[in-house]
Amino acid sequence: MSRIALFPGSFDPITIGHVDVIIRSLDLFDKIIIGVGHNTSKNYMFPLQDRMQWIKDSFADFHQVEVQSYSGLTVEFCKKAHARFILRGLRTSADFEFERAIAQMNHYMERGIETVFILSSPQYAPVSSTIVRDIIRNGGNAGPFVADGVRLK
Ligand code: ADP
């Protein structure tokens, strides 16, 4: 059975922190599906199409990495995609507390799906999509913090 992981998130936009987690996880899995959330109740800065295209462009050379959009429960999408693992990154203890609750609830719902955490590389720990969006909104240069494929005007 192949080891498929889902890396779910908003990726609004994808950052160098996300890229680091994905690249460091490649040895663990046969395939990593980057699941780009689209939730009608969330206000994204960038449209789903851009968020997905930027990820595709960033990972064009990685045959193990796939990009798909999804809405609804992450565990339901995992079942559809035959993913037995959920991949998440941890930057801080605040991330840990947030992620712990989600992972434990997901495990209550689906015993066969395990969440795997990768600790952020120290140099990427302060990087977040939220801060990147603030930099963009305020006219700063967010280029150094986003993935290669991201095209900001
Ligand atoms: P969400 O909308 O679910 O918060 P994000 O796109 O912000 O999604 O993040 C997706 C995942 O990537 C989360 O597990 C988050 O903790 C992780 N992540 C985000 N930034 C970094 C980073 N700089 N280093 C490591 N992990 C990160």
mmCIF file of N, CA, C and O in Angstrom, residues 2-49:
data_model
loop_
_atom_site.group_PDB
_atom_site.id
_atom_site.type_symbol
_atom_site.label_atom_id
_atom_site.label_comp_id
_atom_site.label_asym_id
_atom_site.label_seq_id
_atom_site.Cartn_x
_atom_site.Cartn_y
_atom_site.Cartn_z
ATOM 1 N N SER A 2 0.595 2.181 -0.879
ATOM 2 C CA SER A 2 1.485 3.341 -0.937
ATOM 3 C C SER A 2 1.153 4.337 0.185
ATOM 4 O O SER A 2 0.019 4.411 0.667
ATOM 5 N N ARG A 3 2.167 5.041 0.586
ATOM 6 C CA ARG A 3 2.027 5.969 1.715
ATOM 7 C C ARG A 3 1.711 7.352 1.169
ATOM 8 O O ARG A 3 2.597 8.046 0.657
ATOM 9 N N ILE A 4 0.436 7.704 1.278
ATOM 10 C CA ILE A 4 -0.011 9.001 0.751
ATOM 11 C C ILE A 4 -0.321 9.920 1.929
ATOM 12 O O ILE A 4 -1.039 9.524 2.855
ATOM 13 N N ALA A 5 0.234 11.133 1.889
ATOM 14 C CA ALA A 5 -0.050 12.118 2.940
ATOM 15 C C ALA A 5 -0.782 13.298 2.336
ATOM 16 O O ALA A 5 -0.503 13.711 1.205
ATOM 17 N N LEU A 6 -1.704 13.831 3.117
ATOM 18 C CA LEU A 6 -2.368 15.071 2.729
ATOM 19 C C LEU A 6 -1.786 16.202 3.567
ATOM 20 O O LEU A 6 -1.724 16.102 4.803
ATOM 21 N N PHE A 7 -1.333 17.256 2.915
ATOM 22 C CA PHE A 7 -0.876 18.456 3.634
ATOM 23 C C PHE A 7 -1.961 19.517 3.421
ATOM 24 O O PHE A 7 -2.018 20.160 2.385
ATOM 25 N N PRO A 8 -2.853 19.657 4.406
ATOM 26 C CA PRO A 8 -3.967 20.575 4.216
ATOM 27 C C PRO A 8 -3.637 21.981 4.712
ATOM 28 O O PRO A 8 -2.871 22.149 5.662
ATOM 29 N N GLY A 9 -4.210 22.969 4.085
ATOM 30 C CA GLY A 9 -4.010 24.343 4.551
ATOM 31 C C GLY A 9 -4.693 25.321 3.624
ATOM 32 O O GLY A 9 -5.314 24.943 2.626
ATOM 33 N N SER A 10 -4.559 26.600 3.984
ATOM 34 C CA SER A 10 -5.133 27.654 3.141
ATOM 35 C C SER A 10 -4.129 28.083 2.071
ATOM 36 O O SER A 10 -4.503 28.487 0.979
ATOM 37 N N PHE A 11 -2.859 28.083 2.445
ATOM 38 C CA PHE A 11 -1.791 28.476 1.512
ATOM 39 C C PHE A 11 -2.125 29.811 0.843
ATOM 40 O O PHE A 11 -2.122 29.927 -0.378
ATOM 41 N N ASP A 12 -2.399 30.778 1.701
ATOM 42 C CA ASP A 12 -2.904 32.084 1.246
ATOM 43 C C ASP A 12 -1.897 33.196 1.545
ATOM 44 O O ASP A 12 -2.181 34.057 2.377
ATOM 45 N N PRO A 13 -0.724 33.217 0.927
ATOM 46 C CA PRO A 13 -0.195 32.313 -0.096
ATOM 47 C C PRO A 13 0.774 31.293 0.512
ATOM 48 O O PRO A 13 1.118 31.380 1.696
ATOM 49 N N ILE A 14 1.245 30.347 -0.341
ATOM 50 C CA ILE A 14 2.241 29.360 0.115
ATOM 51 C C ILE A 14 3.556 30.086 0.432
ATOM 52 O O ILE A 14 4.000 30.958 -0.330
ATOM 53 N N THR A 15 4.159 29.723 1.576
ATOM 54 C CA THR A 15 5.389 30.408 2.018
ATOM 55 C C THR A 15 6.591 29.450 1.970
ATOM 56 O O THR A 15 6.431 28.239 1.786
ATOM 57 N N ILE A 16 7.756 30.019 2.235
ATOM 58 C CA ILE A 16 8.977 29.191 2.297
ATOM 59 C C ILE A 16 8.915 28.219 3.486
ATOM 60 O O ILE A 16 9.567 27.188 3.466
ATOM 61 N N GLY A 17 8.107 28.551 4.492
ATOM 62 C CA GLY A 17 7.922 27.629 5.629
ATOM 63 C C GLY A 17 7.164 26.383 5.191
ATOM 64 O O GLY A 17 7.528 25.262 5.559
ATOM 65 N N HIS A 18 6.107 26.565 4.416
ATOM 66 C CA HIS A 18 5.356 25.414 3.883
ATOM 67 C C HIS A 18 6.267 24.542 2.998
ATOM 68 O O HIS A 18 6.262 23.317 3.096
ATOM 69 N N VAL A 19 7.019 25.211 2.128
ATOM 70 C CA VAL A 19 7.893 24.484 1.190
ATOM 71 C C VAL A 19 8.887 23.629 1.973
ATOM 72 O O VAL A 19 9.122 22.460 1.651
ATOM 73 N N ASP A 20 9.438 24.196 3.029
ATOM 74 C CA ASP A 20 10.414 23.476 3.861
ATOM 75 C C ASP A 20 9.793 22.199 4.445
ATOM 76 O O ASP A 20 10.408 21.130 4.406
ATOM 77 N N VAL A 21 8.574 22.313 4.959
ATOM 78 C CA VAL A 21 7.900 21.141 5.544
ATOM 79 C C VAL A 21 7.685 20.071 4.471
ATOM 80 O O VAL A 21 7.935 18.876 4.696
ATOM 81 N N ILE A 22 7.257 20.481 3.292
ATOM 82 C CA ILE A 22 6.966 19.520 2.221
ATOM 83 C C ILE A 22 8.253 18.818 1.766
ATOM 84 O O ILE A 22 8.311 17.592 1.687
ATOM 85 N N ILE A 23 9.281 19.604 1.519
ATOM 86 C CA ILE A 23 10.523 19.005 1.004
ATOM 87 C C ILE A 23 11.136 18.050 2.025
ATOM 88 O O ILE A 23 11.594 16.958 1.684
ATOM 89 N N ARG A 24 11.086 18.423 3.274
ATOM 90 C CA ARG A 24 11.659 17.545 4.311
ATOM 91 C C ARG A 24 10.826 16.294 4.541
ATOM 92 O O ARG A 24 11.303 15.323 5.141
ATOM 93 N N SER A 25 9.585 16.288 4.055
ATOM 94 C CA SER A 25 8.710 15.123 4.245
ATOM 95 C C SER A 25 8.747 14.156 3.068
ATOM 96 O O SER A 25 8.162 13.067 3.146
ATOM 97 N N LEU A 26 9.419 14.513 2.007
ATOM 98 C CA LEU A 26 9.365 13.702 0.783
ATOM 99 C C LEU A 26 9.859 12.265 1.011
ATOM 100 O O LEU A 26 9.340 11.332 0.409
ATOM 101 N N ASP A 27 10.860 12.099 1.892
ATOM 102 C CA ASP A 27 11.400 10.769 2.168
ATOM 103 C C ASP A 27 10.418 9.877 2.926
ATOM 104 O O ASP A 27 10.555 8.664 2.933
ATOM 105 N N LEU A 28 9.463 10.501 3.598
ATOM 106 C CA LEU A 28 8.548 9.731 4.451
ATOM 107 C C LEU A 28 7.387 9.124 3.672
ATOM 108 O O LEU A 28 6.776 8.154 4.117
ATOM 109 N N PHE A 29 7.045 9.737 2.532
ATOM 110 C CA PHE A 29 5.817 9.351 1.831
ATOM 111 C C PHE A 29 6.080 9.085 0.345
ATOM 112 O O PHE A 29 7.015 9.623 -0.242
ATOM 113 N N ASP A 30 5.205 8.246 -0.244
ATOM 114 C CA ASP A 30 5.298 8.015 -1.690
ATOM 115 C C ASP A 30 4.708 9.202 -2.443
ATOM 116 O O ASP A 30 5.142 9.534 -3.539
ATOM 117 N N LYS A 31 3.684 9.781 -1.836
ATOM 118 C CA LYS A 31 3.035 10.929 -2.493
ATOM 119 C C LYS A 31 2.546 11.907 -1.435
ATOM 120 O O LYS A 31 2.045 11.490 -0.389
ATOM 121 N N ILE A 32 2.714 13.205 -1.716
ATOM 122 C CA ILE A 32 2.159 14.237 -0.828
ATOM 123 C C ILE A 32 1.144 15.031 -1.637
ATOM 124 O O ILE A 32 1.473 15.604 -2.692
ATOM 125 N N ILE A 33 -0.101 15.028 -1.157
ATOM 126 C CA ILE A 33 -1.129 15.832 -1.814
ATOM 127 C C ILE A 33 -1.258 17.130 -1.019
ATOM 128 O O ILE A 33 -1.525 17.099 0.191
ATOM 129 N N ILE A 34 -1.029 18.241 -1.667
ATOM 130 C CA ILE A 34 -1.230 19.524 -0.991
ATOM 131 C C ILE A 34 -2.703 19.868 -1.195
ATOM 132 O O ILE A 34 -3.170 20.052 -2.327
ATOM 133 N N GLY A 35 -3.430 19.875 -0.095
ATOM 134 C CA GLY A 35 -4.885 20.097 -0.150
ATOM 135 C C GLY A 35 -5.179 21.553 0.161
ATOM 136 O O GLY A 35 -5.003 22.009 1.288
ATOM 137 N N VAL A 36 -5.616 22.269 -0.855
ATOM 138 C CA VAL A 36 -5.857 23.707 -0.687
ATOM 139 C C VAL A 36 -7.322 23.905 -0.318
ATOM 140 O O VAL A 36 -8.228 23.579 -1.095
ATOM 141 N N GLY A 37 -7.520 24.428 0.886
ATOM 142 C CA GLY A 37 -8.886 24.565 1.389
ATOM 143 C C GLY A 37 -9.632 25.693 0.710
ATOM 144 O O GLY A 37 -9.075 26.754 0.450
ATOM 145 N N HIS A 38 -10.887 25.434 0.394
ATOM 146 C CA HIS A 38 -11.756 26.556 0.023
ATOM 147 C C HIS A 38 -13.054 26.412 0.785
ATOM 148 O O HIS A 38 -13.826 25.494 0.616
ATOM 149 N N ASN A 39 -13.191 27.344 1.707
ATOM 150 C CA ASN A 39 -14.265 27.319 2.670
ATOM 151 C C ASN A 39 -15.022 28.631 2.505
ATOM 152 O O ASN A 39 -14.423 29.693 2.652
ATOM 153 N N THR A 40 -16.292 28.550 2.179
ATOM 154 C CA THR A 40 -17.040 29.781 1.852
ATOM 155 C C THR A 40 -17.077 30.770 3.018
ATOM 156 O O THR A 40 -17.211 31.963 2.807
ATOM 157 N N SER A 41 -16.907 30.280 4.259
ATOM 158 C CA SER A 41 -16.990 31.201 5.396
ATOM 159 C C SER A 41 -15.653 31.903 5.654
ATOM 160 O O SER A 41 -15.564 32.780 6.507
ATOM 161 N N LYS A 42 -14.596 31.512 4.926
ATOM 162 C CA LYS A 42 -13.275 32.128 5.142
ATOM 163 C C LYS A 42 -13.027 33.191 4.082
ATOM 164 O O LYS A 42 -13.352 32.992 2.912
ATOM 165 N N ASN A 43 -12.454 34.314 4.506
ATOM 166 C CA ASN A 43 -12.106 35.361 3.545
ATOM 167 C C ASN A 43 -10.645 35.233 3.164
ATOM 168 O O ASN A 43 -9.774 35.560 3.948
ATOM 169 N N TYR A 44 -10.401 34.753 1.953
ATOM 170 C CA TYR A 44 -9.020 34.592 1.517
ATOM 171 C C TYR A 44 -8.547 35.868 0.839
ATOM 172 O O TYR A 44 -9.344 36.586 0.230
ATOM 173 N N MET A 45 -7.249 36.134 0.892
ATOM 174 C CA MET A 45 -6.708 37.280 0.159
ATOM 175 C C MET A 45 -6.595 36.928 -1.331
ATOM 176 O O MET A 45 -6.872 37.751 -2.188
ATOM 177 N N PHE A 46 -6.193 35.680 -1.616
ATOM 178 C CA PHE A 46 -5.976 35.274 -3.009
ATOM 179 C C PHE A 46 -6.988 34.210 -3.424
ATOM 180 O O PHE A 46 -7.320 33.321 -2.629
ATOM 181 N N PRO A 47 -7.473 34.294 -4.677
ATOM 182 C CA PRO A 47 -8.446 33.302 -5.141
ATOM 183 C C PRO A 47 -7.845 31.895 -5.175
ATOM 184 O O PRO A 47 -6.621 31.737 -5.336
ATOM 185 N N LEU A 48 -8.715 30.907 -5.044
ATOM 186 C CA LEU A 48 -8.290 29.506 -5.032
ATOM 187 C C LEU A 48 -7.400 29.177 -6.228
ATOM 188 O O LEU A 48 -6.369 28.507 -6.095
ATOM 189 N N GLN A 49 -7.811 29.681 -7.409
ATOM 190 C CA GLN A 49 -7.060 29.370 -8.632
ATOM 191 C C GLN A 49 -5.601 29.830 -8.550
ATOM 192 O O GLN A 49 -4.697 29.109 -8.943
#
